[in-house]
mmCIF file of N, CA and C in Angstrom:
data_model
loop_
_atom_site.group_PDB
_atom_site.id
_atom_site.type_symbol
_atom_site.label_atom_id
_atom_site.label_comp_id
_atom_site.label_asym_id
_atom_site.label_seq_id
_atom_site.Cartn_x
_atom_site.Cartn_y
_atom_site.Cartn_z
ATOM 1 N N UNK A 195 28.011 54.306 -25.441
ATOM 2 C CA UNK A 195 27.889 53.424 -24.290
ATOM 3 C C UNK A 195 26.693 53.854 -23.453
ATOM 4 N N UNK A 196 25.955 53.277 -23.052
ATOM 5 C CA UNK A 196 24.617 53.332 -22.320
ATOM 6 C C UNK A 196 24.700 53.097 -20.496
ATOM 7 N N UNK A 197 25.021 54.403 -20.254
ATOM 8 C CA UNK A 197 25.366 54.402 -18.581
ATOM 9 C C UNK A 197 24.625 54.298 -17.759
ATOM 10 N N UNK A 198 23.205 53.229 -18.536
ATOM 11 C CA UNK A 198 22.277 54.071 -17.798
ATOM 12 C C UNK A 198 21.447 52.272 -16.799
ATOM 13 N N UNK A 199 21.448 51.968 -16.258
ATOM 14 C CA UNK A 199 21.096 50.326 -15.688
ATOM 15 C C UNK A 199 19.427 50.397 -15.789
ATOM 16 N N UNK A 200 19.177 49.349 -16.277
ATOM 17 C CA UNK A 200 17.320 49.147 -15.703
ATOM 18 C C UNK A 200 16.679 48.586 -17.100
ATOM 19 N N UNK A 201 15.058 49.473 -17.191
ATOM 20 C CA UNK A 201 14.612 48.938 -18.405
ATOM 21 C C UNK A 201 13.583 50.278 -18.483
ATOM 22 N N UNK A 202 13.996 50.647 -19.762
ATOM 23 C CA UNK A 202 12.764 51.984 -20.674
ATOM 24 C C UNK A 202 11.722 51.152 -21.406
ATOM 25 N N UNK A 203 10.828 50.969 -20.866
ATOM 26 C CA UNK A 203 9.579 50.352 -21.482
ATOM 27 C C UNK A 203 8.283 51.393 -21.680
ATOM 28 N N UNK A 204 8.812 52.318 -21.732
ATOM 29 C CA UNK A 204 7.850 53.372 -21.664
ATOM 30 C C UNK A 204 8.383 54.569 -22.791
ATOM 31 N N UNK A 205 9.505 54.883 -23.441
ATOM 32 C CA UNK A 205 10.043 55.129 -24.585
ATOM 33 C C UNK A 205 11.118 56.885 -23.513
ATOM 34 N N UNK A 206 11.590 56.184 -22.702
ATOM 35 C CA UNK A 206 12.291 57.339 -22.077
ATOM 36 C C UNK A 206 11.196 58.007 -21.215
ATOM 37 N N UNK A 207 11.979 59.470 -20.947
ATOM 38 C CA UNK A 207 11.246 60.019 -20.280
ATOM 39 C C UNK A 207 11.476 61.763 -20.502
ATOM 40 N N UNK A 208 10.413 62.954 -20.393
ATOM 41 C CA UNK A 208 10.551 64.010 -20.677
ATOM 42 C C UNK A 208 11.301 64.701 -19.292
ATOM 43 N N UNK A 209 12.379 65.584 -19.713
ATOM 44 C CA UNK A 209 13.476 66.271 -18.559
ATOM 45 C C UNK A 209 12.422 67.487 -18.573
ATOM 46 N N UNK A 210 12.297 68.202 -17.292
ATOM 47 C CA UNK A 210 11.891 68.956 -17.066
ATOM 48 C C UNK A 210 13.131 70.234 -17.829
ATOM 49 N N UNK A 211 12.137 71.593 -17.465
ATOM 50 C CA UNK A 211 12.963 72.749 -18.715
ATOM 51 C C UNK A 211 14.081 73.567 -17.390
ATOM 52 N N UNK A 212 13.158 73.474 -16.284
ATOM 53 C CA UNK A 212 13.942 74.189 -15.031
ATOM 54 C C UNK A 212 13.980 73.138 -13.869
ATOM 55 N N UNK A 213 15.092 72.813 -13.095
ATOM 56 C CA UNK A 213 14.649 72.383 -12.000
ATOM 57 C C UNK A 213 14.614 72.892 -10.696
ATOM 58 N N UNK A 214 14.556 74.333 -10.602
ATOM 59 C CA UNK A 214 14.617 75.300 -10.014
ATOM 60 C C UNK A 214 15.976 75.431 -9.157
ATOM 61 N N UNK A 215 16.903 74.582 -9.448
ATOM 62 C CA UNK A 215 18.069 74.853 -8.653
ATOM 63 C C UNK A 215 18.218 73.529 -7.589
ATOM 64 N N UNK A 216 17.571 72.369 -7.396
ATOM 65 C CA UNK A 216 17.415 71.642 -6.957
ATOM 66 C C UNK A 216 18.406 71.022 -7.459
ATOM 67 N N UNK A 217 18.714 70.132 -8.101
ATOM 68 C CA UNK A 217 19.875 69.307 -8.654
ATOM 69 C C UNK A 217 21.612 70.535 -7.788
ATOM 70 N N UNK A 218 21.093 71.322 -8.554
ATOM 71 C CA UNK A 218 22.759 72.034 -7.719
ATOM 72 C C UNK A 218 22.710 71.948 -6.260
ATOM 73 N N UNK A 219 21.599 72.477 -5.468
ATOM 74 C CA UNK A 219 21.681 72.134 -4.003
ATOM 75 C C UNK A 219 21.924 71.455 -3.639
ATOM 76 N N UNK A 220 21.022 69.571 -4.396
ATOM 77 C CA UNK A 220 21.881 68.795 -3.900
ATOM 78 C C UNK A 220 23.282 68.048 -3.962
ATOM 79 N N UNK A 221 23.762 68.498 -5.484
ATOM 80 C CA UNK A 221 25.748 68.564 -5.510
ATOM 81 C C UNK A 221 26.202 69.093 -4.535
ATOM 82 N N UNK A 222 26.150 70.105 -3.819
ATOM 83 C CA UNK A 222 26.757 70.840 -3.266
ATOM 84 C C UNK A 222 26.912 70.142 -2.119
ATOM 85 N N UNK A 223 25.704 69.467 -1.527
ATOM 86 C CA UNK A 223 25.974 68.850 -0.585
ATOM 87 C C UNK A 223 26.949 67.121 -0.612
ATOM 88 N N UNK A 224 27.983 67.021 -0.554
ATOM 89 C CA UNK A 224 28.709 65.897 -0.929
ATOM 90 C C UNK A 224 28.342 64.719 -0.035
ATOM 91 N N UNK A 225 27.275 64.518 0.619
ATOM 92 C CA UNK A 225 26.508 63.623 1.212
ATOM 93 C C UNK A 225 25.562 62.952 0.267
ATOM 94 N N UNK A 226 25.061 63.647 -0.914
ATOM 95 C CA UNK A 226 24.094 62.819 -1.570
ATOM 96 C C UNK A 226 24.468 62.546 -2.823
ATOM 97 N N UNK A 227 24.445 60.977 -2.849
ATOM 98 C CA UNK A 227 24.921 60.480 -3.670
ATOM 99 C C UNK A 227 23.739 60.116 -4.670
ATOM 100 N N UNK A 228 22.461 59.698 -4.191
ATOM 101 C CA UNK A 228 21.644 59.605 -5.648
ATOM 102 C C UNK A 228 20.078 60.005 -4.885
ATOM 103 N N UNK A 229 19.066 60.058 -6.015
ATOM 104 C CA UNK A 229 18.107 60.746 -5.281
ATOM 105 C C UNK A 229 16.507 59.700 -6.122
ATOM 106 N N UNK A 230 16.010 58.965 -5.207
ATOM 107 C CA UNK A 230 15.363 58.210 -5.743
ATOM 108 C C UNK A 230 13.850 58.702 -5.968
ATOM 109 N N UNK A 231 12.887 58.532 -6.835
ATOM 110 C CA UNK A 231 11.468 58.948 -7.129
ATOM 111 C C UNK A 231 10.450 57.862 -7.583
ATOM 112 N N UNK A 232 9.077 57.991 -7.555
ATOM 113 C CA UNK A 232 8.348 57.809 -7.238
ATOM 114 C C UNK A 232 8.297 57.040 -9.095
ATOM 115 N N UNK A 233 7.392 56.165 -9.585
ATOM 116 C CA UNK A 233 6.886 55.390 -10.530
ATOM 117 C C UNK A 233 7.123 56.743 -11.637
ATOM 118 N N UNK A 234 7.680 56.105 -13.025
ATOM 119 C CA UNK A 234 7.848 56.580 -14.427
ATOM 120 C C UNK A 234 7.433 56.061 -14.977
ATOM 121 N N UNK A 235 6.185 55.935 -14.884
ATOM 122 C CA UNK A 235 5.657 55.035 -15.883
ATOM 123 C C UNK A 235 5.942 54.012 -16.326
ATOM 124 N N UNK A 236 6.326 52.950 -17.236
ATOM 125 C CA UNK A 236 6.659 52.212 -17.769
ATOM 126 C C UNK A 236 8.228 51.763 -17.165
ATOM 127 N N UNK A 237 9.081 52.986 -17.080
ATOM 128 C CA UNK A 237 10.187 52.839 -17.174
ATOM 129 C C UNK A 237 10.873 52.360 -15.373
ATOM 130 N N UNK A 238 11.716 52.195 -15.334
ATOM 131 C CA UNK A 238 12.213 51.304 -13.948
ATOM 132 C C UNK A 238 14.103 51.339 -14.218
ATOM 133 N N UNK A 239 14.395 52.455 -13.705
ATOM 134 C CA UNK A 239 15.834 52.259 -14.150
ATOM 135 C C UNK A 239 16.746 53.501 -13.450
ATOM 136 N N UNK A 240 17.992 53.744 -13.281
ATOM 137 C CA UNK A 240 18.818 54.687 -12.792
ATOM 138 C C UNK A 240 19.865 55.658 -13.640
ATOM 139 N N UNK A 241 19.809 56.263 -13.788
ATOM 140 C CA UNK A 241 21.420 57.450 -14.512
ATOM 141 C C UNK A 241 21.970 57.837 -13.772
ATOM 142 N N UNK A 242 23.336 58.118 -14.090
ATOM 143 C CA UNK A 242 24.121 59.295 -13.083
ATOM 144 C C UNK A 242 24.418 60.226 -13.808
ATOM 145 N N UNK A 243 23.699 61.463 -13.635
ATOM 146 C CA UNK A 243 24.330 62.965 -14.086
ATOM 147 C C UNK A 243 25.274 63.376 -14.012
ATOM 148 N N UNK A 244 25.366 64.637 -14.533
ATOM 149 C CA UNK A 244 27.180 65.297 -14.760
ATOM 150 C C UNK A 244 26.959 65.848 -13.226
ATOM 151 N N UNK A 245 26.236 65.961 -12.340
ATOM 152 C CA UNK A 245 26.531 66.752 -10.993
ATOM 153 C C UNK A 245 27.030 65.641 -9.754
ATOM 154 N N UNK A 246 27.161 64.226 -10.775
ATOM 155 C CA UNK A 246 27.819 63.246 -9.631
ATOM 156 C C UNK A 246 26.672 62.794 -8.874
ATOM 157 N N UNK A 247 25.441 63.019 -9.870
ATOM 158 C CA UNK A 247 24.492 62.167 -8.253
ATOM 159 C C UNK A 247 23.871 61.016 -9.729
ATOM 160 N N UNK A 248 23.031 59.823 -8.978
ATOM 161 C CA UNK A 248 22.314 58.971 -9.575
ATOM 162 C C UNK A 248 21.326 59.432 -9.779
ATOM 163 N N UNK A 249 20.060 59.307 -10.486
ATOM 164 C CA UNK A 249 18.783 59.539 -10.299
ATOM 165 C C UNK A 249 18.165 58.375 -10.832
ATOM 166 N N UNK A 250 17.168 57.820 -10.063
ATOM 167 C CA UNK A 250 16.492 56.377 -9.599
ATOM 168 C C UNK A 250 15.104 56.812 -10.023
ATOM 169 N N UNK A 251 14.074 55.590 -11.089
ATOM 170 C CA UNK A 251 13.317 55.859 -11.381
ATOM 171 C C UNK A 251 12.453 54.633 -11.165
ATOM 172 N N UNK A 252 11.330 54.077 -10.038
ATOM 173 C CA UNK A 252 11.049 53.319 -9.672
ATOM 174 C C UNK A 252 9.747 52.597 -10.697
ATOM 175 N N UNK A 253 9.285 51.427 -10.823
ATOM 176 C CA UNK A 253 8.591 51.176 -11.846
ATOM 177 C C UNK A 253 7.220 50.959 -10.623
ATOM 178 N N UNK A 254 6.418 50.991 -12.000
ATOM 179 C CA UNK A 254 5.000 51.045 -11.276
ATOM 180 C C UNK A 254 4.572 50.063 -10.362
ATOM 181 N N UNK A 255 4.237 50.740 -9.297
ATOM 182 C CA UNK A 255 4.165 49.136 -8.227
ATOM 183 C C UNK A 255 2.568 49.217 -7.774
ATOM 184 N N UNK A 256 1.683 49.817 -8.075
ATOM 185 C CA UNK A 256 0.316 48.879 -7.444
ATOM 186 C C UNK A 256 -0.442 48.689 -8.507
ATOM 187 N N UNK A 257 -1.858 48.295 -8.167
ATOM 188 C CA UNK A 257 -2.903 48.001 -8.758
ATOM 189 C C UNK A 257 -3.799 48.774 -9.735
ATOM 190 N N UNK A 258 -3.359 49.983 -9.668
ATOM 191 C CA UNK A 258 -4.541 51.229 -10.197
ATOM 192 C C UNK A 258 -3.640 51.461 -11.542
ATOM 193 N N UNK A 259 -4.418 52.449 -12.025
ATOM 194 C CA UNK A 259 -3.966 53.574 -13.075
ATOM 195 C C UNK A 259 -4.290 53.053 -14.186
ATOM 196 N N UNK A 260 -2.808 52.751 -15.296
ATOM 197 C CA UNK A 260 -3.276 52.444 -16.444
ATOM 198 C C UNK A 260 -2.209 51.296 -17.197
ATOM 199 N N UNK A 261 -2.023 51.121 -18.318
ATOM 200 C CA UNK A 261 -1.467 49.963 -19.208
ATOM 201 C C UNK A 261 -0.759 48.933 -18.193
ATOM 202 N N UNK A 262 -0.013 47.993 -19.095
ATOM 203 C CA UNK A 262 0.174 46.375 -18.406
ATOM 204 C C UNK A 262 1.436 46.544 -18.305
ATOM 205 N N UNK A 263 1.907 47.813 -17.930
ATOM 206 C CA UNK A 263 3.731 47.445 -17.266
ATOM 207 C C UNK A 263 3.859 46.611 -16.061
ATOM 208 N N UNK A 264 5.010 45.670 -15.848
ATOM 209 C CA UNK A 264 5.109 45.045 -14.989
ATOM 210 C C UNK A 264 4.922 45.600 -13.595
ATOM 211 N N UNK A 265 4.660 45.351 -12.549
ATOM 212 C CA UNK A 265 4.887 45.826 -11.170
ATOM 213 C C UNK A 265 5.738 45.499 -10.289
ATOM 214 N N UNK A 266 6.525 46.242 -10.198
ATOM 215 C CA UNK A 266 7.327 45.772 -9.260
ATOM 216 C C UNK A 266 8.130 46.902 -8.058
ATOM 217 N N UNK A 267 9.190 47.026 -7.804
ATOM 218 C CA UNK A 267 10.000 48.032 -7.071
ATOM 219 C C UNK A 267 11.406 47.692 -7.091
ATOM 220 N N UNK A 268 11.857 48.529 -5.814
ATOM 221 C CA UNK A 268 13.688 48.731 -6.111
ATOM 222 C C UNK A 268 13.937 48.636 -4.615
ATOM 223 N N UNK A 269 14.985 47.773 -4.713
ATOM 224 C CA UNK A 269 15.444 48.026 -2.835
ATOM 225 C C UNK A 269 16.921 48.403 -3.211
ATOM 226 N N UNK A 270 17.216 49.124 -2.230
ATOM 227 C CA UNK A 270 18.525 49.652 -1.705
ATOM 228 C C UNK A 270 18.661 49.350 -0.992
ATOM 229 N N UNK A 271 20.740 48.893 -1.125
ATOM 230 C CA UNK A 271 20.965 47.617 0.175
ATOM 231 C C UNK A 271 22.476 49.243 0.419
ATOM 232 N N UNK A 272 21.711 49.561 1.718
ATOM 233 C CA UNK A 272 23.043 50.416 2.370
ATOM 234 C C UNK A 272 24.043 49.499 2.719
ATOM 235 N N UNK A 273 25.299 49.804 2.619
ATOM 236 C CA UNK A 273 26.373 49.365 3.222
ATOM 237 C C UNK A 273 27.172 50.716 3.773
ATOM 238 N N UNK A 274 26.594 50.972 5.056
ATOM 239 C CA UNK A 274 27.488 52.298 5.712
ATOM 240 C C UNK A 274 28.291 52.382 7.078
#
């Protein structure tokens, strides 16, 4: 089953080897629920890890750089 929402147009993505402890800091804190970042290239989509948080991967949104991935972005609609 594929838990994962969005679109990999870019063939996935490489996990870093350490994340220096970052991912646990922010479990620990039971306030953060997902943690959003900056353009993946190609890809435009969200997971949720085993530490209970989401991680949000925004697709390329301006004019520069390189190949013909779509442009676009992600809004988050708080309800708090």
């Amino acid at each position: 089953e594929d838990i994962c929402a969005g679109e990999n147009n870019d063939g996935g993505f490489a996990p870093m080897a350490s994340d220096a402890g970052l991912i646990d800091a922010l479990a620990a804190d039971s306030n953060v629920l997902f943690v959003a970042v900056g353009h993946n290239h190609g890809n435009d989509y969200c997971c949720p890890i085993d530490a209970g948080i989401t991680l949000c991967f925004g697709r390329h949104s301006g004019y520069g750089g390189y190949g013909s991935y779509a442009k676009g972005g992600r809004v988050y609609d708080f309800h708090l």
